[in-house]
PDB file of C-alpha atoms in Angstrom:
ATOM      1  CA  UNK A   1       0.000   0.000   0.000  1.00  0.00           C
ATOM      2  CA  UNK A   2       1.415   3.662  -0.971  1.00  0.00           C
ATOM      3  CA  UNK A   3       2.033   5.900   1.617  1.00  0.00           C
ATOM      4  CA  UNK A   4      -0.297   8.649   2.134  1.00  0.00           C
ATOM      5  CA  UNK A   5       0.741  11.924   1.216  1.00  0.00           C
ATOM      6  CA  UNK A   6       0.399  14.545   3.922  1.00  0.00           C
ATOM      7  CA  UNK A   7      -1.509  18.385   3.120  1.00  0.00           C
ATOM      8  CA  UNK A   8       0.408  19.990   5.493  1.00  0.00           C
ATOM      9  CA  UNK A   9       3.852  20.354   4.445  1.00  0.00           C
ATOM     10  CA  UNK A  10       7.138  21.296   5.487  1.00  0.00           C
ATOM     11  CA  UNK A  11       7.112  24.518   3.108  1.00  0.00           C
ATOM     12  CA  UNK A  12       3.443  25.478   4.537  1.00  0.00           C
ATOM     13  CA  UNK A  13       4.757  24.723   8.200  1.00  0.00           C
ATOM     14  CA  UNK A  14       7.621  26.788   7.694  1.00  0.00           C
ATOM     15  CA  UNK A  15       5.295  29.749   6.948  1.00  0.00           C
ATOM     16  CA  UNK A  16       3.992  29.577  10.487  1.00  0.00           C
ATOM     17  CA  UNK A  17       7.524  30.008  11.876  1.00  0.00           C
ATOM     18  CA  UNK A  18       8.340  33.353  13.820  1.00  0.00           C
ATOM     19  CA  UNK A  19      11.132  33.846  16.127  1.00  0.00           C
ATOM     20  CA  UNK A  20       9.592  34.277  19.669  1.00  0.00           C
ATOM     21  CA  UNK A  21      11.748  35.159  22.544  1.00  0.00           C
ATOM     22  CA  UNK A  22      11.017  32.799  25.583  1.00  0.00           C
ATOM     23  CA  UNK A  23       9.337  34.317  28.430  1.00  0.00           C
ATOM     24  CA  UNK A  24      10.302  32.235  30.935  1.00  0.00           C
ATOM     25  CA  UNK A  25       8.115  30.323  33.467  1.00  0.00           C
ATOM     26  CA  UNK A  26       5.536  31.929  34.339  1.00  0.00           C
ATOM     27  CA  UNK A  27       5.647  33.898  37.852  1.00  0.00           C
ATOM     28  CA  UNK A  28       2.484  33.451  39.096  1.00  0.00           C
ATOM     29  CA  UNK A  29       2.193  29.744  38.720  1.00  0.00           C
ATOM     30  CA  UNK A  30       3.320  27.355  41.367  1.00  0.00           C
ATOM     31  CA  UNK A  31       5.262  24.950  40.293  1.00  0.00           C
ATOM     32  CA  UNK A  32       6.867  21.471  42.139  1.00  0.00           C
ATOM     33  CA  UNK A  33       9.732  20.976  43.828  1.00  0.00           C
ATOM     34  CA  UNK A  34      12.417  17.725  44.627  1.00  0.00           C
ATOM     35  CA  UNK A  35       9.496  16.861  46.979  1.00  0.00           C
ATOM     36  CA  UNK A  36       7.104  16.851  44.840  1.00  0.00           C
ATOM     37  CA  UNK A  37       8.592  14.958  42.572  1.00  0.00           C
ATOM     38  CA  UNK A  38      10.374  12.400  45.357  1.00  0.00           C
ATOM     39  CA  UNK A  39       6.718  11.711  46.373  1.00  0.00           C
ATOM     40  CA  UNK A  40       5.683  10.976  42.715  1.00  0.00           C
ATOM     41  CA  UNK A  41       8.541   8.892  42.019  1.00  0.00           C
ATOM     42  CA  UNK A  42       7.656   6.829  45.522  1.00  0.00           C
ATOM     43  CA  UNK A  43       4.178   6.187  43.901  1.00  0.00           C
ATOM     44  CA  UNK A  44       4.859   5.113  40.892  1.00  0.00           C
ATOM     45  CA  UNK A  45       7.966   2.625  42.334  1.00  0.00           C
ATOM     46  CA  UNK A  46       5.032   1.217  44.672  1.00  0.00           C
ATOM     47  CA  UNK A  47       2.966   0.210  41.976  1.00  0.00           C
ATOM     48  CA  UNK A  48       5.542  -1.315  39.794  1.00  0.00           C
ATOM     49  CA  UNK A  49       7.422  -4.451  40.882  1.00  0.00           C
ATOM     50  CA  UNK A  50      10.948  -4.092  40.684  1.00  0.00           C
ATOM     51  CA  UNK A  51      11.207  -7.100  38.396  1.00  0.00           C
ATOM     52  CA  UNK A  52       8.509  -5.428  35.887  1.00  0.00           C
ATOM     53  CA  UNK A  53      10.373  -3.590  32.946  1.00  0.00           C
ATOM     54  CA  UNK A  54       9.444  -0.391  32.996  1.00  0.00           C
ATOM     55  CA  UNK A  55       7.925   1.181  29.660  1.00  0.00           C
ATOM     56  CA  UNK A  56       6.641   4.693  28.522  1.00  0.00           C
ATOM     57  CA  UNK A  57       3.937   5.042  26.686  1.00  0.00           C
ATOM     58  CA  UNK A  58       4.135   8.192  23.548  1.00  0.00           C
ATOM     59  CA  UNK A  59       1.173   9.572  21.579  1.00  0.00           C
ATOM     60  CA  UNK A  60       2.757  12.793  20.579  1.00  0.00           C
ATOM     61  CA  UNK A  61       6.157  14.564  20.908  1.00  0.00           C
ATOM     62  CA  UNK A  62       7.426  11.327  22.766  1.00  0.00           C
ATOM     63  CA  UNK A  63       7.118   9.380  19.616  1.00  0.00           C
ATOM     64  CA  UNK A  64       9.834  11.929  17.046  1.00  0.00           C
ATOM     65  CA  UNK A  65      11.470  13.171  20.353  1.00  0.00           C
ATOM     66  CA  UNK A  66      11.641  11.102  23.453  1.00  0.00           C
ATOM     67  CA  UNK A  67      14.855  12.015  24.589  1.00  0.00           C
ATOM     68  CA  UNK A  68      15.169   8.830  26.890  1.00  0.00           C
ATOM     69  CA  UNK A  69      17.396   5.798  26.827  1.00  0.00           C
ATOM     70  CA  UNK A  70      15.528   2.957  25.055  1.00  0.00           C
ATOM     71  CA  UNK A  71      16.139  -0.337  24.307  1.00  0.00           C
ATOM     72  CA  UNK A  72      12.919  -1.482  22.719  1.00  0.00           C
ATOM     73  CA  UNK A  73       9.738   0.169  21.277  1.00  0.00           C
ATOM     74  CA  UNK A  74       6.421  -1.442  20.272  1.00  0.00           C
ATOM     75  CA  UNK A  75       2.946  -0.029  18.395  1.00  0.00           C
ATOM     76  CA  UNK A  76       0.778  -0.601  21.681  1.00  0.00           C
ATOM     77  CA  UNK A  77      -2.851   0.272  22.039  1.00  0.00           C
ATOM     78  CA  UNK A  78      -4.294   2.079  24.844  1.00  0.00           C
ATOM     79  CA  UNK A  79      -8.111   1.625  25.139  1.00  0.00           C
ATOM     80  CA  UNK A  80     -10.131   4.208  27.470  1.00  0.00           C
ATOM     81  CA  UNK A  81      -8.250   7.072  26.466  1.00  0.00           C
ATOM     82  CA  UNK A  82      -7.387   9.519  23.458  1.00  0.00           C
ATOM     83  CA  UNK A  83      -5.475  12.134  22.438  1.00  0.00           C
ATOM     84  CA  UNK A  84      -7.061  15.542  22.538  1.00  0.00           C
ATOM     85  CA  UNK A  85      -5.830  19.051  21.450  1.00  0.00           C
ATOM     86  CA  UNK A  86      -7.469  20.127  25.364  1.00  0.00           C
ATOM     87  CA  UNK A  87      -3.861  21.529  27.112  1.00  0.00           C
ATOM     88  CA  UNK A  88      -3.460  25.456  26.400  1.00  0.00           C
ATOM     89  CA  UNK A  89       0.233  26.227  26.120  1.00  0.00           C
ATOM     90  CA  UNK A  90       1.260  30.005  26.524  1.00  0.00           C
ATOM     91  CA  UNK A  91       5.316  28.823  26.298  1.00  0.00           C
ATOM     92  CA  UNK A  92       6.967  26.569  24.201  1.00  0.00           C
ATOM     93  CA  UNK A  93       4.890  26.515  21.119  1.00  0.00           C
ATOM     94  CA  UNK A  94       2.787  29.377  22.381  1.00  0.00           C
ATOM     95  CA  UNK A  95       2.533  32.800  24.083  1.00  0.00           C
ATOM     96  CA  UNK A  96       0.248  34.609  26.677  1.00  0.00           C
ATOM     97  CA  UNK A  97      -0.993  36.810  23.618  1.00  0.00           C
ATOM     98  CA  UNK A  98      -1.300  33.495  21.111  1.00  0.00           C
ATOM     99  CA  UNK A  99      -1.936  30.752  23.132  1.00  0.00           C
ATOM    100  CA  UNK A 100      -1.151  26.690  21.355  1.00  0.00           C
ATOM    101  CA  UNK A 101      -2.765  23.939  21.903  1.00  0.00           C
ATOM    102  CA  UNK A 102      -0.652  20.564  22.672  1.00  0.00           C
ATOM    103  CA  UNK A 103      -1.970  17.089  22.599  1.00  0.00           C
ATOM    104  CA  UNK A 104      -3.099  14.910  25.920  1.00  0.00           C
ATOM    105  CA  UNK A 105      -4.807  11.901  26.739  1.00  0.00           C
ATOM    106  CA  UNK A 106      -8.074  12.567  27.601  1.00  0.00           C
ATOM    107  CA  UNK A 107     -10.712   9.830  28.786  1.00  0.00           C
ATOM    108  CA  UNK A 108     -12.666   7.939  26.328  1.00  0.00           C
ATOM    109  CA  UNK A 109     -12.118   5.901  23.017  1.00  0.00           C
ATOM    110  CA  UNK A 110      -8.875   4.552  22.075  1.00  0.00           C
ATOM    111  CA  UNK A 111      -5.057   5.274  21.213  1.00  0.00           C
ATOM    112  CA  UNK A 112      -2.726   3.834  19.304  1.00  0.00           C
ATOM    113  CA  UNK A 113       0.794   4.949  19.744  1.00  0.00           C
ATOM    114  CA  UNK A 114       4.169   3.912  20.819  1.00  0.00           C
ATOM    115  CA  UNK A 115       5.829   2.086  23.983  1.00  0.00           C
ATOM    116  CA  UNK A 116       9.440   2.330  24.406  1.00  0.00           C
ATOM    117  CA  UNK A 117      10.980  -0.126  26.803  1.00  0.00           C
ATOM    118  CA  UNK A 118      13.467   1.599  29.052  1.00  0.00           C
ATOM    119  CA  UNK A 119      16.954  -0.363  30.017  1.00  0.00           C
ATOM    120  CA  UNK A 120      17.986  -1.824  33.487  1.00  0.00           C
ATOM    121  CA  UNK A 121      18.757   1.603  34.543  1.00  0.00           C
ATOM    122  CA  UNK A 122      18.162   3.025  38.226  1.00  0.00           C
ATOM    123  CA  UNK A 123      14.469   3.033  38.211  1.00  0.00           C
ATOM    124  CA  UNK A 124      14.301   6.252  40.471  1.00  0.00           C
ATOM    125  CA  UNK A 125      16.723   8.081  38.387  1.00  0.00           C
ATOM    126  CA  UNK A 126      14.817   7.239  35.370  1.00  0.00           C
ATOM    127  CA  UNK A 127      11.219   7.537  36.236  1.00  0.00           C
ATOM    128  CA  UNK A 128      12.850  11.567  37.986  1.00  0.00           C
ATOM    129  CA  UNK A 129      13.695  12.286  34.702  1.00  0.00           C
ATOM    130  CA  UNK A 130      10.351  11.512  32.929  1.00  0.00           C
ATOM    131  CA  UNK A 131       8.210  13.331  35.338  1.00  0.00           C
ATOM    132  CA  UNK A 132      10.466  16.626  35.904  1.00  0.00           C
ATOM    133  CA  UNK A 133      10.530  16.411  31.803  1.00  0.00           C
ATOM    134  CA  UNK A 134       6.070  15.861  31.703  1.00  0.00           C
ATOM    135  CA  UNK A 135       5.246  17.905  34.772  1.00  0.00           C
ATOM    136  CA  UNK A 136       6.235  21.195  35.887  1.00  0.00           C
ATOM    137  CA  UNK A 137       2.954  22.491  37.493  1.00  0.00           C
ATOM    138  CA  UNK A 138       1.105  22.890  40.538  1.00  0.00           C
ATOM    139  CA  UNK A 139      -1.493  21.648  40.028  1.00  0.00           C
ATOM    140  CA  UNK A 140       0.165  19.524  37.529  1.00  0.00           C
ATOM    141  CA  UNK A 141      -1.191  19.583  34.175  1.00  0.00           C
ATOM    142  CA  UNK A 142      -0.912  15.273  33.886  1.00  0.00           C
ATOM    143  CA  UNK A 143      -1.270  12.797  35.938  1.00  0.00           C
ATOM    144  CA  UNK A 144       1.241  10.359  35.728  1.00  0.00           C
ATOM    145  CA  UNK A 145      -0.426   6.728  35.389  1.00  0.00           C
ATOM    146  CA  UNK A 146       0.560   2.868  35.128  1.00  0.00           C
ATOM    147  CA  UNK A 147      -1.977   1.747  32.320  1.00  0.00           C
ATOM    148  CA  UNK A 148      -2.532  -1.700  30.649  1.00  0.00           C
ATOM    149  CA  UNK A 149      -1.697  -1.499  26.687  1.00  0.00           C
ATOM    150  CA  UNK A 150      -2.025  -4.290  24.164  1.00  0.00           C
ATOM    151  CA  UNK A 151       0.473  -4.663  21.281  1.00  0.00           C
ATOM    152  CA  UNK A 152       2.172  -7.164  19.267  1.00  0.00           C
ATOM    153  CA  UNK A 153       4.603  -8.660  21.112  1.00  0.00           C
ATOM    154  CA  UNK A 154       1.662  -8.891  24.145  1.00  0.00           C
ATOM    155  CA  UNK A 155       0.125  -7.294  27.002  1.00  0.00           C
ATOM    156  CA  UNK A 156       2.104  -4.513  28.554  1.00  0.00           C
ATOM    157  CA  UNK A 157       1.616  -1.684  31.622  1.00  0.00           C
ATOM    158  CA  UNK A 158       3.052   1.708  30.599  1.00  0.00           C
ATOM    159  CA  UNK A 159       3.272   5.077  32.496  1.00  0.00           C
ATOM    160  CA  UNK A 160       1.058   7.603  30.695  1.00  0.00           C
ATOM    161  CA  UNK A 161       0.503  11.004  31.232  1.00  0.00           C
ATOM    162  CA  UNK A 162      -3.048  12.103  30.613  1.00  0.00           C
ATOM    163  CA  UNK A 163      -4.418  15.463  31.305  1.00  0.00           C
ATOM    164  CA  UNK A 164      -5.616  16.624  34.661  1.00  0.00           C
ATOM    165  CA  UNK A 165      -9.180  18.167  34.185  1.00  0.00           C
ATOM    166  CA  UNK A 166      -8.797  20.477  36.981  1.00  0.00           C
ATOM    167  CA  UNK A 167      -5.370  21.709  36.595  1.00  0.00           C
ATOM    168  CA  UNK A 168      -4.585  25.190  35.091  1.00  0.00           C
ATOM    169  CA  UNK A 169      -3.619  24.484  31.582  1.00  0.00           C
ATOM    170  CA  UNK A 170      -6.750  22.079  30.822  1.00  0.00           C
ATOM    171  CA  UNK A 171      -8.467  24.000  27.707  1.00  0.00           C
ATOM    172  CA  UNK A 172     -11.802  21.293  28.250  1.00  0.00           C
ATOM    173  CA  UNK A 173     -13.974  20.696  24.716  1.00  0.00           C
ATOM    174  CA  UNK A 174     -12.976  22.823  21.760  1.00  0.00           C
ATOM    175  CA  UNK A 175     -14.188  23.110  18.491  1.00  0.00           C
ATOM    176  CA  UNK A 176     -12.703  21.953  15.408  1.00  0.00           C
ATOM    177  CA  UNK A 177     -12.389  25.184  13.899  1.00  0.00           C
ATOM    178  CA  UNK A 178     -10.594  26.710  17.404  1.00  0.00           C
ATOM    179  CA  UNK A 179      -8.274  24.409  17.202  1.00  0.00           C
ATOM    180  CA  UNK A 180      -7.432  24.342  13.863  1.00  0.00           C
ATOM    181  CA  UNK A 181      -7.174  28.275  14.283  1.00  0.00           C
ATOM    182  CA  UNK A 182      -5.083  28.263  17.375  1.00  0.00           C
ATOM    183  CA  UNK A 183      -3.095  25.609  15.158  1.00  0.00           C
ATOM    184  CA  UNK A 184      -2.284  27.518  12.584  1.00  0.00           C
ATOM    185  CA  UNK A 185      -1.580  30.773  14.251  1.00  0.00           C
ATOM    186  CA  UNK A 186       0.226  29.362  17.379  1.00  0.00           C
ATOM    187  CA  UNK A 187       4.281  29.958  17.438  1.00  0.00           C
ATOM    188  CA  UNK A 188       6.904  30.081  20.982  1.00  0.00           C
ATOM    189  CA  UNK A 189      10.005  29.523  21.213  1.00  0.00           C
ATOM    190  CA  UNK A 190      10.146  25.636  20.275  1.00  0.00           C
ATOM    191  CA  UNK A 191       8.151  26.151  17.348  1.00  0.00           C
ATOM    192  CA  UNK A 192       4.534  26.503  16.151  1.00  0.00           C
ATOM    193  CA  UNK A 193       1.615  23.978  16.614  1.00  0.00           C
ATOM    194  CA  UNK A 194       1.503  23.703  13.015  1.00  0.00           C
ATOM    195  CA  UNK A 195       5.019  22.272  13.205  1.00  0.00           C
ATOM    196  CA  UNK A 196       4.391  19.853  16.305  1.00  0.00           C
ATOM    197  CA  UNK A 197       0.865  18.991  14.115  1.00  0.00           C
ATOM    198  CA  UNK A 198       3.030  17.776  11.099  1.00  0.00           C
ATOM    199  CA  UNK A 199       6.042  15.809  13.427  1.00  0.00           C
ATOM    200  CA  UNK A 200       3.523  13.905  15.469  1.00  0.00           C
ATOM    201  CA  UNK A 201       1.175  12.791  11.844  1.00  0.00           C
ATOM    202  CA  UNK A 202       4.601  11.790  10.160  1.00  0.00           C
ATOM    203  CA  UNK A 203       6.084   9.603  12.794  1.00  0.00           C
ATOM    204  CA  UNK A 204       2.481   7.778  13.626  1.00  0.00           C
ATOM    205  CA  UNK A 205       2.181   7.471   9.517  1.00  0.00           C
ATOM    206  CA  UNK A 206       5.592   6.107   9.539  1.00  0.00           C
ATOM    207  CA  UNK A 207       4.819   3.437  12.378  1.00  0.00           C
ATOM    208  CA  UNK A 208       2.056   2.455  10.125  1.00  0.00           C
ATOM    209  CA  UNK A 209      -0.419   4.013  12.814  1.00  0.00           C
ATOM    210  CA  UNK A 210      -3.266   5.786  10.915  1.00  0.00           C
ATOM    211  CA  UNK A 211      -5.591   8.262  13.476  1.00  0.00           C
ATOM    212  CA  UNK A 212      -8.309   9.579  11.270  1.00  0.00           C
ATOM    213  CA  UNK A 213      -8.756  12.314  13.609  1.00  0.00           C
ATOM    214  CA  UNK A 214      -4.878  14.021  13.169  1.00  0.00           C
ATOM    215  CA  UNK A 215      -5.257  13.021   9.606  1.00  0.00           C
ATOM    216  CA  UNK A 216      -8.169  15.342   9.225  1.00  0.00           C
ATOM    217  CA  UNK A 217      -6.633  17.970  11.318  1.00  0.00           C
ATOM    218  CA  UNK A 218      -3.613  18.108   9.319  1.00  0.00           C
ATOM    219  CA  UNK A 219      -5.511  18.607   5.979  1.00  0.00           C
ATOM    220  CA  UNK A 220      -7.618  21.490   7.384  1.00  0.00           C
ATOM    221  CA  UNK A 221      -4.565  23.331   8.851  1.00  0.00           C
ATOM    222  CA  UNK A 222      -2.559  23.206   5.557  1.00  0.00           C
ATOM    223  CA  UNK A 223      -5.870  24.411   4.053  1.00  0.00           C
ATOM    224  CA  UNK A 224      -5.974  27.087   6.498  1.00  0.00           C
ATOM    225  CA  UNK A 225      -2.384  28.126   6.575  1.00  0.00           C
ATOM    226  CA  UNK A 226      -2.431  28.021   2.399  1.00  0.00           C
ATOM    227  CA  UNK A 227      -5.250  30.633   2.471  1.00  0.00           C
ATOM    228  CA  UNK A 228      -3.656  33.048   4.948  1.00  0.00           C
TER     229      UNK A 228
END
């Protein structure tokens, strides 16, 4: 079967490109400290044996970029959750003025993405640096969770992060059209969301995962970039 050819491309992502001076974090958030994170890293060791690899479960950025040691990844299926464009981002690849939009698990339906298997490492130090790379907040904008996946090489458990309804970033139900717009409009200092739109559809394509729903989004933000 031929690959699918993508709307939005790298010359119409590169139109939504703008050099945006980072901000910083923002001073009147709260955000967690080495015992916040000591008592999420303590929670997560409790639930997961020490003879139980540990795995990480991406859906977005995690699958181009995961910037952790690896030494296996599997397609793996998550059912009861899927991704949603529901977490406002005013840094990164947005601004206070221009708020993005970034990708989370929300509950319901079904996800398809990709488990990497993490080495024999020191479990602490490992599972530290996923959580102080996910979660910066106070309320924190994820929650950190050991879910059950299915995939081909079998059943696995993989920590997830999916979005915390109540914390401060949590954009709840948007239209299509808003999030197209915010989309492709939205720039920071990593990039746009056009840009993080097109990374995330290419690598899932690649994997030979299809989601209808990015698919879709994809076509109307090259449409909507192409008629600015």
């Amino acid at each position: 079967m031929l690959p699918r050819t993508m709307s939005l491309t790298e010359e119409l992502v590169a139109r939504c490109f703008r050099a945006v001076e980072d901000a910083g974090p923002d001073p009147d958030a709260a955000h967690l400290d080495d015992a916040d994170y000591d008592a999420m890293v303590r929670m997560l060791e409790a639930q997961l044996p020490a003879n139980e690899p540990l795995w990480l479960f991406g859906y977005g950025s995690l699958i181009w970029k995961p910037e952790i040691e690896h030494v296996e990844e599997r397609v793996a299926l998550l059912r009861g959750w899927h991704r949603s464009f529901c977490m406002n981002m005013t840094r990164w690849r947005g601004t206070k003025d221009s708020p993005g939009l970034m990708m989370a698990l929300d509950r319901g339906g079904q996800c398809k993405g990709v488990a990497f298997r993490l080495g024999e490492g020191d479990r602490r130090e490992q599972l530290d640096k996923i959580l102080r790379r996910e979660v910066t907040l106070k309320p924190t904008s994820y929650h950190p969770r050991l879910l059950n996946m299915t995939s081909g090489g079998g059943p696995l458990r993989a920590l997830a992060f999916v979005i915390n309804r109540q914390g401060t970033t949590y954009a709840g139900a948007l239209s299509e059209e808003a999030v197209v717009e915010r989309l492709a409009t939205s720039c920071g200092h990593w990039g746009s969301g056009a840009d993080y739109l097109y990374n995330t559809v290419k690598n899932l394509e690649q994997r030979g995962i299809h989601d209808a729903h990015l698919w879709r989004l994809q076509q109307l933000v090259a449409a909507r970039i192409a008629a600015s």
